[in-house]
XYZ file of C-alpha atoms in Angstrom:
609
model
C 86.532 -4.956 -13.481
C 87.719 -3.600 -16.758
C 85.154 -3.750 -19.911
C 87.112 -5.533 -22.376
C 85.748 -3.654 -25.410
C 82.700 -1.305 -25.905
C 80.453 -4.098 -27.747
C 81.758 -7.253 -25.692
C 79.619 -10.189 -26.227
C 79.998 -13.615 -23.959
C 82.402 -14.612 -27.044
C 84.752 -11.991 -26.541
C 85.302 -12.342 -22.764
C 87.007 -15.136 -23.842
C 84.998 -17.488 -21.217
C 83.202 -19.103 -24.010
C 85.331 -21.533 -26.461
C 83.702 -23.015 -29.237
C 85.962 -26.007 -30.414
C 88.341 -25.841 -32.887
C 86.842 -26.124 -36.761
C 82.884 -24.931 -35.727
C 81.522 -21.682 -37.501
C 80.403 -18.766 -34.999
C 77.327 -17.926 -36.924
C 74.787 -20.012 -38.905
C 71.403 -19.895 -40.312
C 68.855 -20.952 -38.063
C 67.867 -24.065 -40.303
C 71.831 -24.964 -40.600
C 72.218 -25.035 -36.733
C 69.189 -26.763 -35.933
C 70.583 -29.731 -38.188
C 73.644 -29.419 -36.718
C 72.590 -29.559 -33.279
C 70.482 -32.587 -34.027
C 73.325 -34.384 -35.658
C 75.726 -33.230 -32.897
C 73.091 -34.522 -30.304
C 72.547 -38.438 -32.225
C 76.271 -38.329 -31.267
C 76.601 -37.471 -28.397
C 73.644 -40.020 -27.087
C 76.284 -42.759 -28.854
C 78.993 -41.944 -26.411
C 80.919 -39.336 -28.594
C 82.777 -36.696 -26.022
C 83.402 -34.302 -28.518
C 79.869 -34.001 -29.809
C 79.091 -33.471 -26.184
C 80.878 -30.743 -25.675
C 79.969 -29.315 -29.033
C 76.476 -29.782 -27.984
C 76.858 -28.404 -24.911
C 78.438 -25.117 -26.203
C 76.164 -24.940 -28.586
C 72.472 -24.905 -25.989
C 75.213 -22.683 -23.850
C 75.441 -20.174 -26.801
C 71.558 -20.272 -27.304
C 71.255 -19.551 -22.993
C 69.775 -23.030 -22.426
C 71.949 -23.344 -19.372
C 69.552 -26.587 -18.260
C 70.027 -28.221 -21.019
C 73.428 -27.447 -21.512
C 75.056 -28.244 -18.303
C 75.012 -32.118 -18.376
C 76.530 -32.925 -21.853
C 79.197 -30.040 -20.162
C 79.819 -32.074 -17.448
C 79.833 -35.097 -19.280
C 82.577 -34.106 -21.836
C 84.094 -32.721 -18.752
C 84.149 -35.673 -16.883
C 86.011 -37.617 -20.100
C 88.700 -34.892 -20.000
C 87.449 -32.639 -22.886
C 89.321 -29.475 -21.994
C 86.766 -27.182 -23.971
C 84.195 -28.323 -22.100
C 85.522 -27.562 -19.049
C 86.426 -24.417 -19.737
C 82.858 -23.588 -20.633
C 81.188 -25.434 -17.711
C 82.433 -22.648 -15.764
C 81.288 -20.429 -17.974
C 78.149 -21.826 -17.691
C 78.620 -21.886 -13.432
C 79.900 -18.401 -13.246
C 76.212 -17.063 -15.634
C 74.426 -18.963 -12.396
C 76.028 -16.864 -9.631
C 78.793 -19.768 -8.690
C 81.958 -18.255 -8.955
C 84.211 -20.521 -6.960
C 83.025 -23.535 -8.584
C 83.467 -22.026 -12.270
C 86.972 -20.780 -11.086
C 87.469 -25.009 -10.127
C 86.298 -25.634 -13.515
C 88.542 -23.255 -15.147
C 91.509 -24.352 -13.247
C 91.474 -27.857 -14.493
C 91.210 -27.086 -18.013
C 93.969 -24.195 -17.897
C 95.853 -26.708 -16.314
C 95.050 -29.074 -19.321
C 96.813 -26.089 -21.185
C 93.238 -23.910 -22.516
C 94.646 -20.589 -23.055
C 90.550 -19.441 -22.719
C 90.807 -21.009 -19.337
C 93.734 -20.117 -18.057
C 92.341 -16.068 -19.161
C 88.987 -16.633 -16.803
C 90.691 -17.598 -14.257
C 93.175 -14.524 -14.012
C 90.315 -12.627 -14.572
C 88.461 -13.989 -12.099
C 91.246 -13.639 -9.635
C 91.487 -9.991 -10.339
C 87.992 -9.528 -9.573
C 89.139 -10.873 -6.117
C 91.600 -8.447 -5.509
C 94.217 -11.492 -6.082
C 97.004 -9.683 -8.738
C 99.905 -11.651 -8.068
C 97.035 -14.842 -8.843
C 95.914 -13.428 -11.722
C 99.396 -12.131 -13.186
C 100.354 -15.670 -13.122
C 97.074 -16.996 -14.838
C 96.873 -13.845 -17.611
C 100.361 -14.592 -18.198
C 100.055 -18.328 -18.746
C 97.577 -17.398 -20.886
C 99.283 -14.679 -23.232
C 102.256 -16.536 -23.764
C 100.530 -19.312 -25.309
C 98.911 -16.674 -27.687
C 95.562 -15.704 -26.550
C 94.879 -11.901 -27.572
C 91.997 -11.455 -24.452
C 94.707 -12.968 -22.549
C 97.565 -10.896 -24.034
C 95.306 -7.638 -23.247
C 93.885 -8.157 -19.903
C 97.620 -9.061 -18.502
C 98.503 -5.854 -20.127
C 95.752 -3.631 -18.419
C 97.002 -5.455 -15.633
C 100.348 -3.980 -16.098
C 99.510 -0.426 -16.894
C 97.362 -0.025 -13.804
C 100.422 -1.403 -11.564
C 102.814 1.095 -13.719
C 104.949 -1.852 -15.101
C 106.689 -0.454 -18.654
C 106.001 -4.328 -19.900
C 102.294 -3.468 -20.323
C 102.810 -1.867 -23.972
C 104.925 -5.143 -24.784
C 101.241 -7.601 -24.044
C 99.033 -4.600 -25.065
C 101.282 -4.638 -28.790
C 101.163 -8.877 -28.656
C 96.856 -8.046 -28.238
C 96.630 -5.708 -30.316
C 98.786 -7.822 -33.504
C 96.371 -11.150 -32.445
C 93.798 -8.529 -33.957
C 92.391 -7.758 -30.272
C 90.412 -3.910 -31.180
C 90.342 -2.177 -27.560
C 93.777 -3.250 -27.672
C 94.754 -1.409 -30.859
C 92.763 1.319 -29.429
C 94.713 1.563 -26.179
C 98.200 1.043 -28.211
C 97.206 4.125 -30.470
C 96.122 6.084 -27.272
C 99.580 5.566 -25.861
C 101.376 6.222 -29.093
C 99.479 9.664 -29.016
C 100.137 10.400 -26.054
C 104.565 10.178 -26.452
C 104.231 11.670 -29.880
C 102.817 14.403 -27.922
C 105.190 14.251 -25.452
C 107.977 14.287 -27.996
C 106.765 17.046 -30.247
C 107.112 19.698 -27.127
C 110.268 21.265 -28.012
C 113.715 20.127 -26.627
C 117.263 20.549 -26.850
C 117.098 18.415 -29.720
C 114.218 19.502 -31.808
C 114.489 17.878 -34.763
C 114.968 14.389 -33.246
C 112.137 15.221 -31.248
C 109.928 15.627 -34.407
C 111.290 12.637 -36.025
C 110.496 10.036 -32.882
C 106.711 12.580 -32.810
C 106.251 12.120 -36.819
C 107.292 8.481 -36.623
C 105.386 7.757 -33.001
C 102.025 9.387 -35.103
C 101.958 7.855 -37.881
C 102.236 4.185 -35.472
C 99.139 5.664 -33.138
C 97.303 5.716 -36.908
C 97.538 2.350 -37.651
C 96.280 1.291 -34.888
C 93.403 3.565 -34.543
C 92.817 2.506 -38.051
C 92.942 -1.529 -37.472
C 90.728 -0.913 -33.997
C 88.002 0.951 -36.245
C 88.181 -1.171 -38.796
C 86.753 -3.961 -36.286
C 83.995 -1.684 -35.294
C 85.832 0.568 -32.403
C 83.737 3.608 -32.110
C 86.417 5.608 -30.272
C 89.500 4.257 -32.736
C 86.987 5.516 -35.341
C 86.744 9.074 -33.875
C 90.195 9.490 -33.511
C 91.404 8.435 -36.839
C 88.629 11.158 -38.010
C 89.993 13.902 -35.781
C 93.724 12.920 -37.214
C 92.356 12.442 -41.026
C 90.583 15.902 -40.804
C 93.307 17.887 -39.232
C 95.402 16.139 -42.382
C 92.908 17.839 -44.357
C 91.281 14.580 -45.615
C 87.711 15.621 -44.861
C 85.920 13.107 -47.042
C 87.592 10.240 -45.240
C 87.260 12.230 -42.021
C 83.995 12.420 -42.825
C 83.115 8.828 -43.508
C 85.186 7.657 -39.907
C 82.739 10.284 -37.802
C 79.613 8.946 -39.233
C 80.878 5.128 -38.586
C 81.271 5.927 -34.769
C 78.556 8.705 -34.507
C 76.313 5.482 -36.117
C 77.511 3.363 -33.163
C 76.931 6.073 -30.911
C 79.932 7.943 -29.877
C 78.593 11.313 -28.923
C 81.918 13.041 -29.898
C 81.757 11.723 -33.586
C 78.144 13.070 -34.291
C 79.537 16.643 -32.770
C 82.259 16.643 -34.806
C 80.294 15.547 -37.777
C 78.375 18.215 -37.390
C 81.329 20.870 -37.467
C 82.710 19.103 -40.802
C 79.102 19.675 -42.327
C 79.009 22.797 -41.005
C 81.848 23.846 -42.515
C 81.137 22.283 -46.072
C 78.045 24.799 -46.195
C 75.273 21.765 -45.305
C 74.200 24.060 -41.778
C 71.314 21.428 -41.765
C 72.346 18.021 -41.860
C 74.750 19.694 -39.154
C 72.379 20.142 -36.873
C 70.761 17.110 -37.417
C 74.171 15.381 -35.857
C 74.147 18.214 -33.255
C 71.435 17.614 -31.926
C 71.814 13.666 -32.321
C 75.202 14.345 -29.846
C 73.219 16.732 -27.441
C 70.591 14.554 -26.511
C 73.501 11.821 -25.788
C 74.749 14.394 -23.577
C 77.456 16.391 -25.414
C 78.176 20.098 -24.156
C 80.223 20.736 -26.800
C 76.764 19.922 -29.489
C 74.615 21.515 -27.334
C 76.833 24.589 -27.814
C 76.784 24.454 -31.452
C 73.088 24.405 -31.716
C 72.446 27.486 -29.761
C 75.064 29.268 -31.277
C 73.515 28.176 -34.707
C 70.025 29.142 -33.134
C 71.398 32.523 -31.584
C 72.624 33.873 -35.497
C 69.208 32.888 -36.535
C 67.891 35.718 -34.373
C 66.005 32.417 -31.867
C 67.156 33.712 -28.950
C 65.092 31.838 -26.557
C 65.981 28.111 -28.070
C 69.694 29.129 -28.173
C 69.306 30.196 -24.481
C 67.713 26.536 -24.074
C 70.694 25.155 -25.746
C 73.195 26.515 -23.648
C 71.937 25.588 -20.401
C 71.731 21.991 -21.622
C 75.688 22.443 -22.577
C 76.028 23.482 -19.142
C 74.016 20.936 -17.296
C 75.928 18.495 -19.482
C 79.416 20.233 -17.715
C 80.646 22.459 -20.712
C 81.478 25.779 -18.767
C 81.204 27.253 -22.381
C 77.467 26.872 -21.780
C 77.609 29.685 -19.240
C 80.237 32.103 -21.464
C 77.827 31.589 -24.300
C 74.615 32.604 -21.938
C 76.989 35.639 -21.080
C 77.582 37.250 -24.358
C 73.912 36.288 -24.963
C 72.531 38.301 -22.653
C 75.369 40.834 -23.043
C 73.911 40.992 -27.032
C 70.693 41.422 -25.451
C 71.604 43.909 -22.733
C 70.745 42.194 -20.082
C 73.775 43.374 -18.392
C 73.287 41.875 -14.714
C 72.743 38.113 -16.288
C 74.911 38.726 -18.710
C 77.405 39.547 -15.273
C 76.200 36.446 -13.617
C 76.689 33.803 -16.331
C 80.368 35.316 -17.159
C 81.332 35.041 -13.422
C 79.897 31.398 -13.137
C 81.953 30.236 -16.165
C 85.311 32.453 -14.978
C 84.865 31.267 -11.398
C 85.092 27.660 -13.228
C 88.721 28.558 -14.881
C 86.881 30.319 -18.558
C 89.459 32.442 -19.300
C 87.676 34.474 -21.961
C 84.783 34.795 -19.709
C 87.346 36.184 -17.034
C 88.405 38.696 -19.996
C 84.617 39.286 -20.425
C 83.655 39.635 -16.738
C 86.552 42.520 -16.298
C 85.027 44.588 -19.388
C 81.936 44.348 -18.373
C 83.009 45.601 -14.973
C 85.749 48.348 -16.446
C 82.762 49.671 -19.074
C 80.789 50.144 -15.405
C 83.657 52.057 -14.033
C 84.461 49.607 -11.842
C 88.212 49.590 -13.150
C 89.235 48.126 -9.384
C 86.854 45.265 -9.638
C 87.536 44.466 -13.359
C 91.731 44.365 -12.832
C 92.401 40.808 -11.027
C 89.676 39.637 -13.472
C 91.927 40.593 -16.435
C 94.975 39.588 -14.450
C 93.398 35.976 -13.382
C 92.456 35.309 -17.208
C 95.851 36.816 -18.466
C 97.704 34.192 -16.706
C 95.674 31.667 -17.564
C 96.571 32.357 -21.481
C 94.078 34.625 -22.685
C 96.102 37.057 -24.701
C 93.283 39.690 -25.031
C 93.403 39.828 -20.931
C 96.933 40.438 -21.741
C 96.531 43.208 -24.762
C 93.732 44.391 -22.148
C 96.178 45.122 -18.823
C 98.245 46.840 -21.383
C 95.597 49.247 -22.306
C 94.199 49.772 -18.748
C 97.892 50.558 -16.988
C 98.769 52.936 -20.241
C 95.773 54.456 -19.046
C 96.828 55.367 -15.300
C 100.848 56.321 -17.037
C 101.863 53.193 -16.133
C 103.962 52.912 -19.083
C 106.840 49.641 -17.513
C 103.755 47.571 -16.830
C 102.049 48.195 -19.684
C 104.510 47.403 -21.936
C 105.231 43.965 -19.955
C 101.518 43.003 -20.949
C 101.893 44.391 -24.378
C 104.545 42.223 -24.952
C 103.156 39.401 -23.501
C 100.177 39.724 -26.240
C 102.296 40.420 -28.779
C 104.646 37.361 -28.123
C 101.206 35.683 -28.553
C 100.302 36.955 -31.936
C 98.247 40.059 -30.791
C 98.267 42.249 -33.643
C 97.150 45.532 -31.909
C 99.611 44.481 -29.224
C 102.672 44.127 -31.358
C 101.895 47.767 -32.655
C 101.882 49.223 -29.324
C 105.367 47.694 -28.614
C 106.485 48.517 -31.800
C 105.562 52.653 -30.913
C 106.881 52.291 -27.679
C 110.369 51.130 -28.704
C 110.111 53.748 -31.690
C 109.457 56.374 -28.600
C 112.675 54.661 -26.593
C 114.963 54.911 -29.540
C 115.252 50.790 -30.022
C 114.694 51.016 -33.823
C 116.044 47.452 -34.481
C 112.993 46.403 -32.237
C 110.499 48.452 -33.224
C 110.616 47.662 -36.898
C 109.967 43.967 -36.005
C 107.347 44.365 -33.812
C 106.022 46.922 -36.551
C 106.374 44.085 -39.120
C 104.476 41.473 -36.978
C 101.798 43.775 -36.702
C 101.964 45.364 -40.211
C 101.720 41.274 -41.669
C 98.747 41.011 -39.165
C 96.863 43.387 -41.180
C 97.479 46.759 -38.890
C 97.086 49.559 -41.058
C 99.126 51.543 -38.237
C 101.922 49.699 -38.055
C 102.419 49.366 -42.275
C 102.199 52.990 -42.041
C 104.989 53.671 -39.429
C 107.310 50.584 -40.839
C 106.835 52.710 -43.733
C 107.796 56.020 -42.033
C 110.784 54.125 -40.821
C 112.022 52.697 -43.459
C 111.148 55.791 -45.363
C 113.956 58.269 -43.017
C 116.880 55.508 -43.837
C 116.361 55.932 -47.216
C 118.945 58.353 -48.867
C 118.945 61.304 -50.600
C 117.510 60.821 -54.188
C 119.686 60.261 -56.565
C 118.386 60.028 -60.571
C 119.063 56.682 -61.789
C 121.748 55.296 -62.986
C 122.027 54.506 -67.511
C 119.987 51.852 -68.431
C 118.212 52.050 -65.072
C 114.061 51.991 -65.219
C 112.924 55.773 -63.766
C 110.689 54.583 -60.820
C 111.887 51.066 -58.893
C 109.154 50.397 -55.991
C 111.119 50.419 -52.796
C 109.888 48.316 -49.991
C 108.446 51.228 -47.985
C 106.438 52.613 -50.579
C 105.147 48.943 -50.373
C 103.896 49.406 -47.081
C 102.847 52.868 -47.957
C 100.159 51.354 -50.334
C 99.231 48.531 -48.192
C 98.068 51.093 -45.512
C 96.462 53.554 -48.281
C 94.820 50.107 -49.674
C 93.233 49.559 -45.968
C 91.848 52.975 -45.540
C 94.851 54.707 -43.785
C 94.356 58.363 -44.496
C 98.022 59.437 -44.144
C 99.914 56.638 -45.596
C 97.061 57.479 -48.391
C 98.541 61.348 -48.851
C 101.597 59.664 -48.533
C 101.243 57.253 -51.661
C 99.572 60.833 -53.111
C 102.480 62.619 -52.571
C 105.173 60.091 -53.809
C 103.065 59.122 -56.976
C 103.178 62.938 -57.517
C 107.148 63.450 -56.954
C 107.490 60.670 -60.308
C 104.836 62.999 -61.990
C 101.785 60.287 -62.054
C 99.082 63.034 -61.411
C 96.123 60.866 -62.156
C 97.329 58.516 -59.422
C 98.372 61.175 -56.950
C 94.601 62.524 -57.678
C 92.882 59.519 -56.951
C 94.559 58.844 -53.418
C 94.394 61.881 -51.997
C 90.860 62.175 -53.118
C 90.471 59.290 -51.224
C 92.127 60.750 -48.668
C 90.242 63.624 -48.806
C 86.664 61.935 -48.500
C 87.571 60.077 -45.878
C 88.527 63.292 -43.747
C 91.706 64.279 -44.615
C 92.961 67.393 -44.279
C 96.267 66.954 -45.448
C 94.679 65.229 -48.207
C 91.985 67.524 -49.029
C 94.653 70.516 -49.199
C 96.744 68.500 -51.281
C 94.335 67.552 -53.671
C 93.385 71.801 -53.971
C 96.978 72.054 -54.964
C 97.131 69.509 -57.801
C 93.962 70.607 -58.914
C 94.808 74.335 -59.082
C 98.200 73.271 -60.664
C 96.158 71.293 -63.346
C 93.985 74.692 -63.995
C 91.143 73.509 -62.021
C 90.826 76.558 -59.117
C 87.337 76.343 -58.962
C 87.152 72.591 -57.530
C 90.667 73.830 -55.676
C 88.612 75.954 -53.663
C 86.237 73.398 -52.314
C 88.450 71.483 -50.996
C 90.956 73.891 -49.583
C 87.407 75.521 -47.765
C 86.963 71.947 -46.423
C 90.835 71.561 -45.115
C 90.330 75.070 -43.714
C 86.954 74.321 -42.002
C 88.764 71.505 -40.002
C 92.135 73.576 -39.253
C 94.217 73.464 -42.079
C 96.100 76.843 -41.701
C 97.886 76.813 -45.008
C 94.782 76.053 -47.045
C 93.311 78.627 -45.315
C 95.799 80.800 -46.578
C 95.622 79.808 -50.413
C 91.987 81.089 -49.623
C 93.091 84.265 -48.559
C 95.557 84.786 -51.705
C 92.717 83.220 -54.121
C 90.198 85.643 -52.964
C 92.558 88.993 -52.530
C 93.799 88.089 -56.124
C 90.118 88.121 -57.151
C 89.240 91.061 -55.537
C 87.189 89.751 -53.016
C 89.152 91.494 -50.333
C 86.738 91.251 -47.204
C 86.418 87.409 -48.002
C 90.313 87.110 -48.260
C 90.625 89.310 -45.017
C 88.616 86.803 -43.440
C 90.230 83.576 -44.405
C 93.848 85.303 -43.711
C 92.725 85.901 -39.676
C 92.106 82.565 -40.023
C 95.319 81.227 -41.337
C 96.971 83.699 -38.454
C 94.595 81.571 -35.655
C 95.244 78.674 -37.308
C 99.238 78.547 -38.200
C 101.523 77.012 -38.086
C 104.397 80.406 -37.145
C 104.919 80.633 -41.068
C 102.012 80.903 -41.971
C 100.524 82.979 -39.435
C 103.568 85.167 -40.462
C 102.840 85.234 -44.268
C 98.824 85.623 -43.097
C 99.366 88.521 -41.016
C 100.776 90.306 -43.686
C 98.426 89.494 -46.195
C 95.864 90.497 -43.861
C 97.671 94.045 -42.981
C 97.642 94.757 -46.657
C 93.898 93.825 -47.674
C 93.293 96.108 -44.766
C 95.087 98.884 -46.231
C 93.451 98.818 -49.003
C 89.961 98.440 -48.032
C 90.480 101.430 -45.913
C 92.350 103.240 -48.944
């Protein structure tokens, strides 16, 4: 039998009717006079103070003393009393003869009655009996009515359901809000998925949404833990934390599990990592993976290794698979490579996708590349787009260039930065330009320094020939590739960094074509460091030149190695410039091996002159 609400009382199951005009709740001194003057009457002969009595000592659970003025009222036709005389029958175990009971006064035209009966008849099995009772019931009004014909409904499929939930919901009936807001959610969902006719479909979602609120809002306003964590989730995804805030701790304060978690989370966030745990572990101990989670991760970056293993195992007992991914990259942290194995393949045999993804690296970084392939495959399909981004990398690696660009493309249709970048070089390498720059600008607005560079670099080749500007014209315009230029030289990207060097150079800025290729240079440049020696010597400053066309040299530079050679020869250090000239012959490229061969011949010459 359903539960009619999470805090039903004998009240709210509708079975109990106090009669029209008396208060639910009094002080104790207030009822006990009532109760005496109700009882004076009702020893005169007076049927309604009978009845009144009689719910009253029913109310208290005095079922004794409450059962004869029932039957008495009852027997004088009081409907009321009727109605709760089988109450009172059905508390004792007699279900038939309540059910009597309740028949005569639904028949008398109790909409309470005519509501315990149908409900009693569902209990039997009987739903064409209790259809015809709930029904009698909502239509004269009765929201317990109204909602249990409606769960009726929904659990036989029958679209009028929402029509009776709606009429419970308006009578101010809270599990029937609830279950109106559910459904709203669940076909503003349905219509946000995208259609033929998208923008429709977000009207009907937007419209459907903002419905589901109200009701989750008029359910928690009656105390509905669930309609209370709902409205949250909605409120904080709104950004409305404070109000978020205050709907969690209203249902997390009734006990909803779920609130205190996500209470937690909200805390978290707002930089109070105690009081956060304080609702974590509140929602763990009620049983909530998700909390449980959360605590050892918050123990794990507190170095408590052995309480966040705790932690996670209690996530897991509680049926969060996470619990086992989380003990996997624990022990992975830790080294403990074979658990770490074990706990990954528990949660990936139970559908984690990113332990799947973890489970295959493990097994690839043990060289077992034919074990770790389905596992990448298995969480690839399953959505994880770093499986994807993964296959990519491991079918590039056997020359498997078709399939690896099917994965890479799968990733980067995902978001994968790294992913878009390798489709964007691959179409560079096919010829596609059109495609490559916008894979190359998905992955350049990800924050790849790569892919800035070579948007740049393409970008950079359509550009035509310079041309001085026009009269009236500022000298130096920024184009959009030198843009992209700087943003790789800004995150660390050595050659887009001699790039920006050599462009801020070409407009005569020598300060700023210093300072990047200097950054260039320290950060192992080459190019940069050979550049730098030439704006340096330009500027008068051979000495420092030297140093940094030694360092270009040291790591292959063939034409610094060759200013070297000339610097030395032209000081008369002729063995030192012999040296650095074989050098720029070994190193090249065909030019300069030329120029350095010469060189060389002549300091030869005239060392042996």
């Amino acid at each position: 039998m359903d539960v009619m609400g999470d805090m039903a009382t004998l009240f709210e199951t509708g079975r109990f009717v106090q009669p029209t005009g008396q208060e639910e709740t009094r002080d104790e001194a207030t009822e006990a006079a009532e109760e005496a003057r109700q009882r004076i009457a009702a020893e005169a002969g007076d049927v309604e103070a009978m009845s009144v009595l009689g719910a009253m000592l029913l109310r208290r659970g005095d079922l004794d003393g409450a059962e004869p003025h029932l039957r008495a009222a009852t027997a004088a036709g009081d409907r009321a009393a009727a109605n709760n005389l089988g109450v009172l029958l059905h508390q004792r175990g007699y279900p038939e003869e309540a059910a009597g009971w309740w028949r005569i006064a639904a028949v008398a035209g109790s909409a309470a009655a005519a509501h315990a009966l149908g409900r009693h008849y569902r209990e039997r099995g009987d739903e064409p009996a209790a259809e015809y009772w709930l029904r009698q019931s909502a239509e004269q009004g009765h929201p317990l009515g109204a909602y249990a014909l409606a769960d009726l409904l929904e659990h036989r499929g029958d679209d009028e359901a929402e029509k009776w939930m709606r009429a419970a919901a308006e009578r101010g009936h809270r599990e029937g809000a609830y279950r109106l807001a559910r459904a709203m959610d669940r076909r503003a969902a349905a219509a946000a998925d995208p259609g033929e006719d998208a923008d429709a479909d977000n009207g009907v979602a937007a419209g459907t949404a903002d419905e589901a609120e109200q009701w989750y809002r008029q359910a928690a306003a009656r105390g509905h833990r669930r309609a209370a964590l709902y409205l949250g989730a909605i409120l904080e995804r709104r950004g409305e934390l404070k109000e978020a805030g205050r709907w969690y701790l209203t249902s997390a304060k009734d006990g909803e599990a779920r609130a205190a978690c996500a209470l937690g989370f909200l805390l978290r966030d707002a930089g109070d990592e105690e009081s956060a745990a304080v609702w974590w572990l509140k929602a763990a101990q009620e049983g909530d993976g998700n909390a449980a989670n959360a605590l050892g991760a918050l123990h794990a970056e507190r170095g408590q290794t052995q309480t966040a293993e705790r932690w996670y195992r209690a996530a897991m007992d509680a049926g969060d698979v996470n619990g086992a991914y989380n003990l996997g990259l624990l022990c992975a942290e830790q080294g403990r490579v074979a658990q770490a194995e074990q706990w990954y393949r528990r949660a990936a045999y139970a559908g984690h996708r990113e332990a799947a993804n973890a489970l295959a690296i493990l097994l690839l970084q043990g060289g077992d590349e034919t074990g770790a392939e389905p596992w990448f495959s298995k969480a690839a399909e399953a959505g994880s787009v770093d499986a994807a981004f993964n296959l990519g990398i491991l079918y590039a690696g056997r020359g498997e260039e078709t399939a690896a660009l099917r994965w890479y493309e799968r990733a980067a249709a995902a978001g994968h930065t790294e992913a878009a970048l390798q489709v964007g070089i691959a179409r560079l390498r096919d010829g596609d330009e059109q495609e490559a720059e916008r894979h190359l600008r998905c992955a350049a607005g990800g924050g790849s320094a790569e892919a800035a560079y070579r948007l740049a670099t393409v970008l950079d080749a359509r550009q035509p020939a310079g041309a001085g500007p026009e009269l009236g014209e500022p000298v130096h315009r920024r184009t959009e590739c030198e843009e992209w230029y700087e943003r790789a030289a800004s995150q660390g990207h050595r050659r887009a960094q001699v790039r920006v060097g050599m462009l801020a150079a070409a407009r005569g800025d020598v300060v700023e074509a210093a300072r990047w290729y200097r950054e260039a240079a320290e950060a192992g440049s080459r190019n940069g460091a050979f550049n730098l020696g030439l704006l340096l010597a330009r500027e008068g400053s051979e000495p420092e030149a030297v140093v940094w066309w030694q360092r270009a040299a040291d790591d292959g530079h063939g034409r610094a190695a060759l200013r070297l050679a000339l610097v030395y020869a032209r000081r008369g250090e002729l063995l030192e410039g012999q040296r650095w000239a074989d050098r720029a012959v070994t190193l090249g490229p065909g030019e300069v091996a030329e120029r350095a061969a010469r060189l060389r011949d002549a300091l030869r010459e005239e060392l042996s002159a």
